[in-house]
mmCIF file of C-alpha atoms in Angstrom:
data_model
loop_
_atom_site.group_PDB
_atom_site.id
_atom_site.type_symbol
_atom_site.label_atom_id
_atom_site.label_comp_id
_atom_site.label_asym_id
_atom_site.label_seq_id
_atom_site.Cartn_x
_atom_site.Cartn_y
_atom_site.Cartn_z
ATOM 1 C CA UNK A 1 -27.228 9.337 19.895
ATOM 2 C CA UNK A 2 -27.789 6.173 22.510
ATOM 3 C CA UNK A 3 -26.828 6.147 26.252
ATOM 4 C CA UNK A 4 -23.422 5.048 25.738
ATOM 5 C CA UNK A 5 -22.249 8.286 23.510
ATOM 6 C CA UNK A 6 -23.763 10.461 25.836
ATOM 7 C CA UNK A 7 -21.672 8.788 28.520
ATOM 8 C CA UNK A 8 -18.716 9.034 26.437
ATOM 9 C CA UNK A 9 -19.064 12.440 26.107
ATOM 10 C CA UNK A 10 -20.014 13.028 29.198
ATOM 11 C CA UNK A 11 -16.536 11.440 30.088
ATOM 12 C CA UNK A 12 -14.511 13.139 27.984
ATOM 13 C CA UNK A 13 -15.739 16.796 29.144
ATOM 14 C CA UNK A 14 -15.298 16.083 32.870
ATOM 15 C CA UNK A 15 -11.949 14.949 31.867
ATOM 16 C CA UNK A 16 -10.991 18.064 30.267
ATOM 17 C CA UNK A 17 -12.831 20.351 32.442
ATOM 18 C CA UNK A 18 -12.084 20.351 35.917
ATOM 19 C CA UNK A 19 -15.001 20.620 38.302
ATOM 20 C CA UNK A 20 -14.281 22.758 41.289
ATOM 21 C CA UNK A 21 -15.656 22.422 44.914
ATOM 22 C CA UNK A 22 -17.157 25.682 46.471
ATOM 23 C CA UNK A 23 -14.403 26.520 48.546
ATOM 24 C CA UNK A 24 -12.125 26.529 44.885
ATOM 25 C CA UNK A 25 -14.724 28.385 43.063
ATOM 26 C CA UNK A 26 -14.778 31.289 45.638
ATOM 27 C CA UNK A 27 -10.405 31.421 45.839
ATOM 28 C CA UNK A 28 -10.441 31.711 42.020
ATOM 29 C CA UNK A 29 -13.163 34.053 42.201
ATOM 30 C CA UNK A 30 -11.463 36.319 44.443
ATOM 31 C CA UNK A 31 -7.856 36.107 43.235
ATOM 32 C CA UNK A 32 -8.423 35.620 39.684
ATOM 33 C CA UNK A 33 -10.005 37.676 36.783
ATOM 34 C CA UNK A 34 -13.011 35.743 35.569
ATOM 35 C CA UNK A 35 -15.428 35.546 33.254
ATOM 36 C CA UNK A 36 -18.647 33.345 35.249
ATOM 37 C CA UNK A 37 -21.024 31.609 32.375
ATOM 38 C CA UNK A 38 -23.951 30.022 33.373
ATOM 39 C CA UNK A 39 -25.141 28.102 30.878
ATOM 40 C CA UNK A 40 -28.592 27.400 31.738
ATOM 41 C CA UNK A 41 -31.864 28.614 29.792
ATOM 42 C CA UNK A 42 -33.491 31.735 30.158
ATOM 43 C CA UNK A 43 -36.453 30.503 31.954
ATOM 44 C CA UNK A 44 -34.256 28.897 34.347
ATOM 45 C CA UNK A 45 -32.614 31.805 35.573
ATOM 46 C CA UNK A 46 -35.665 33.750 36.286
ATOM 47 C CA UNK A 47 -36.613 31.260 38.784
ATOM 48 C CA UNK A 48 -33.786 31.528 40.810
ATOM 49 C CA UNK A 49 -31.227 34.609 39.699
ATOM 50 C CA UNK A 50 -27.693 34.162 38.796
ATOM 51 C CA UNK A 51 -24.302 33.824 40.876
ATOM 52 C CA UNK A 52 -23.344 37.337 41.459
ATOM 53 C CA UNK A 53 -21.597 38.862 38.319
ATOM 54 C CA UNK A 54 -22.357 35.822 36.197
ATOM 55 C CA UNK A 55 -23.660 36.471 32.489
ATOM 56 C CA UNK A 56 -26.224 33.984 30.353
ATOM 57 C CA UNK A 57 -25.009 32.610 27.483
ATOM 58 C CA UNK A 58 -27.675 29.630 27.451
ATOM 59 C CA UNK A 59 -26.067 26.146 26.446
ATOM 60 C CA UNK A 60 -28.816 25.744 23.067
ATOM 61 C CA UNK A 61 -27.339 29.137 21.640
ATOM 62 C CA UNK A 62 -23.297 27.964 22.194
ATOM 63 C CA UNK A 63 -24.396 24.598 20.710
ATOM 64 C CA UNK A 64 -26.385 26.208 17.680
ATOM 65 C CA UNK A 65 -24.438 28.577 17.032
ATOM 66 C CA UNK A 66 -21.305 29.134 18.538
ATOM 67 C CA UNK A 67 -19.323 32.526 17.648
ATOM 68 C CA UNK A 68 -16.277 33.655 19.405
ATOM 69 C CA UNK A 69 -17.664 36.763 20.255
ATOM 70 C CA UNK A 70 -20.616 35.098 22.352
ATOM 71 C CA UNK A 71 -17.744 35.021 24.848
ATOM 72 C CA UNK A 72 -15.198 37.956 23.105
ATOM 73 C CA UNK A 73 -17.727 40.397 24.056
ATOM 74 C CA UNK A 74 -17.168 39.733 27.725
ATOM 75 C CA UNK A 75 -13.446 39.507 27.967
ATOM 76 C CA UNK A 76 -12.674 43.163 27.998
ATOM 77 C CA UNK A 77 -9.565 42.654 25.826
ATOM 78 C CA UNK A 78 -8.386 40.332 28.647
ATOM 79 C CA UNK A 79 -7.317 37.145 26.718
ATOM 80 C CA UNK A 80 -5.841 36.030 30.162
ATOM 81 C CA UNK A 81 -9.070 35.645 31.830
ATOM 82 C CA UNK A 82 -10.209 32.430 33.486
ATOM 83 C CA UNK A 83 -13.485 31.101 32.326
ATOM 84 C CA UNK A 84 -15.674 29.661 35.161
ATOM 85 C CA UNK A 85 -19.210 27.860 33.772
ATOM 86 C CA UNK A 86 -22.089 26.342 35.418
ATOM 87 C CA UNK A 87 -25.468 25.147 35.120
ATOM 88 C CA UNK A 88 -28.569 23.471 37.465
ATOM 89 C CA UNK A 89 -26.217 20.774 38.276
ATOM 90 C CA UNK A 90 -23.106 20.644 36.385
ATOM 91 C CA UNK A 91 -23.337 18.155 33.699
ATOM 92 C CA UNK A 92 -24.098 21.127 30.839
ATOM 93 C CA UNK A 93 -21.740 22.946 31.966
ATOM 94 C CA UNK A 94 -19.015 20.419 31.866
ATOM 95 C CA UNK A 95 -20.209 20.132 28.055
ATOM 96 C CA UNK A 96 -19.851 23.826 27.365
ATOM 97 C CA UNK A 97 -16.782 24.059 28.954
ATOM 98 C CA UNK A 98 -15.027 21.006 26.650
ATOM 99 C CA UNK A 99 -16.320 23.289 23.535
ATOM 100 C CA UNK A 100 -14.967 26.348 24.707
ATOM 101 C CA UNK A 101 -11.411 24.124 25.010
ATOM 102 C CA UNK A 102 -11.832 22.920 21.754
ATOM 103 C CA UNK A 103 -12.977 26.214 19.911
ATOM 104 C CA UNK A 104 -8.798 27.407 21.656
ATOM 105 C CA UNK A 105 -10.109 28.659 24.988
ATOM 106 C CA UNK A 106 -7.483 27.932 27.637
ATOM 107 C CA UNK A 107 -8.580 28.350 31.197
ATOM 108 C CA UNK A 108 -11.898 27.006 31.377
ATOM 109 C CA UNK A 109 -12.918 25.262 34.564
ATOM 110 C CA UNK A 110 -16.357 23.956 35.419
ATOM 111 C CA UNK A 111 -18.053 25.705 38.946
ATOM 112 C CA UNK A 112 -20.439 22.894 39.272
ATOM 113 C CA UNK A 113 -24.548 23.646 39.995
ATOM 114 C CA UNK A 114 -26.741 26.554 40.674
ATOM 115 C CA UNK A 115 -28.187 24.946 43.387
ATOM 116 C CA UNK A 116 -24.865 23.740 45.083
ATOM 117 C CA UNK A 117 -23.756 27.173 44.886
ATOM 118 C CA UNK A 118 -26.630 28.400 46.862
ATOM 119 C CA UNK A 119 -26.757 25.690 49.463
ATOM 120 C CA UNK A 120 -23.007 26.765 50.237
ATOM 121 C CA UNK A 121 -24.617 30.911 50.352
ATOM 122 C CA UNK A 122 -22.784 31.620 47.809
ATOM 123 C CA UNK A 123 -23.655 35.183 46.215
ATOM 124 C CA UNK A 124 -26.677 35.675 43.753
ATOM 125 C CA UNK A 125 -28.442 38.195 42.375
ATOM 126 C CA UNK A 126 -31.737 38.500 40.377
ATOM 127 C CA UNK A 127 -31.440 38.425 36.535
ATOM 128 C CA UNK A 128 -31.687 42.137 34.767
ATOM 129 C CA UNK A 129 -33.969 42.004 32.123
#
């Protein structure tokens, strides 16, 4: 795959995914019921923690083998739910989020970066392992 079909798909998932500021991460958060996805690797998160409530479902397992109930088993019957995914700096996560529309998943909407996330003090917490 060259440059220009990584930009392409790049394209096409921020397109489809809308990337929120911090200020519309932290409404949804609080007035919504959502399911937070960061997407980053293992050894990523134990550097720095997760945004507080998030779950891991790294961005090599959705890609290599993607099952509905990597995300099923966090929806709590709740069908409804809105699905909020981020990475280090949001271009995974805008990736993930276009395969969770195409695989039928409705509200998916794409938080952004780790790292903005903190800058703004947004809550963390330390991954449970």
């Amino acid at each position: 795959m060259d440059q220009t079909d990584i930009q392409k798909l790049l394209q096409e998932a921020n397109d489809h995914v809308p990337r929120l500021s911090f200020k519309e991460a932290n409404n949804i958060i609080s007035t919504m019921d959502t399911l937070i996805i960061d997407v980053r690797e293992t050894a990523e998160i134990k550097a720095t923690g997760l945004i507080k409530n998030a779950v891991n479902i790294p961005k090599s397992i959705i890609d290599t083998n993607f099952d509905h109930s990597l995300i099923k088993n966090h929806l709590n019957d709740n069908e409804d739910i809105t699905i909020l995914v981020y990475c280090a700096v949001g271009i995974r996560s805008a990736l993930v989020g276009h395969k969770l529309i195409k695989n039928g998943y409705k509200k998916v909407l794409n938080l952004g970066g780790f790292s903005e996330w903190a800058s703004y003090n947004g809550p963390t917490e330390p991954i449970n392992e």
